[in-house]
Phi, psi and omega in degrees: 000157161253143179223116200246115199205188142256131185323321190273001180302129149282333153329288183305319191274337187269342179295292183311325176287324179287332187301306164090309195249028204256128168292127185253119190244085184307121197270051104284314181276315188274349206021182198246120174316154164330287218283338181275329181298332169276324170306323184271003152272303163341298178292322190247342181039203207284023160296327143007297179271092171326084201259000163262026191264159175296316170300347188270325182284352185230018155279137180271182174296326186298319182277335168277331166288349172308167186275133188285350163293315192266011166276309183290313173316310199293327191231064172296353137348295195290334162302124174321134174214160350294161169259066198263119184290088188212130200042241183294297182302149184232140153233138185262157133078161148266045171285184191265006162289306174289311196295319162346286180317299192295323199271327172089000000 
């Protein structure tokens, strides 16, 4: 299981603590492989972008209208976190539904 997020993100830290054996990848330092981003975008669509973040608020209208994958490549912190990849399954966020599915 791989958790993509930010090491400074409280939600990512909570997820890692609960998951114990998961491998963590910081999206700023390590990035997210293109194929993982593409699969996540295909599965979650625009939900993959965190439009409530300070990074999003700092973008101008032209940047916000850009292709989501290009935006995420340029600004990795725009990705909603955490993105959990477990085999062929993907989960986004750490809400009650995701916790129930991941933790069983």
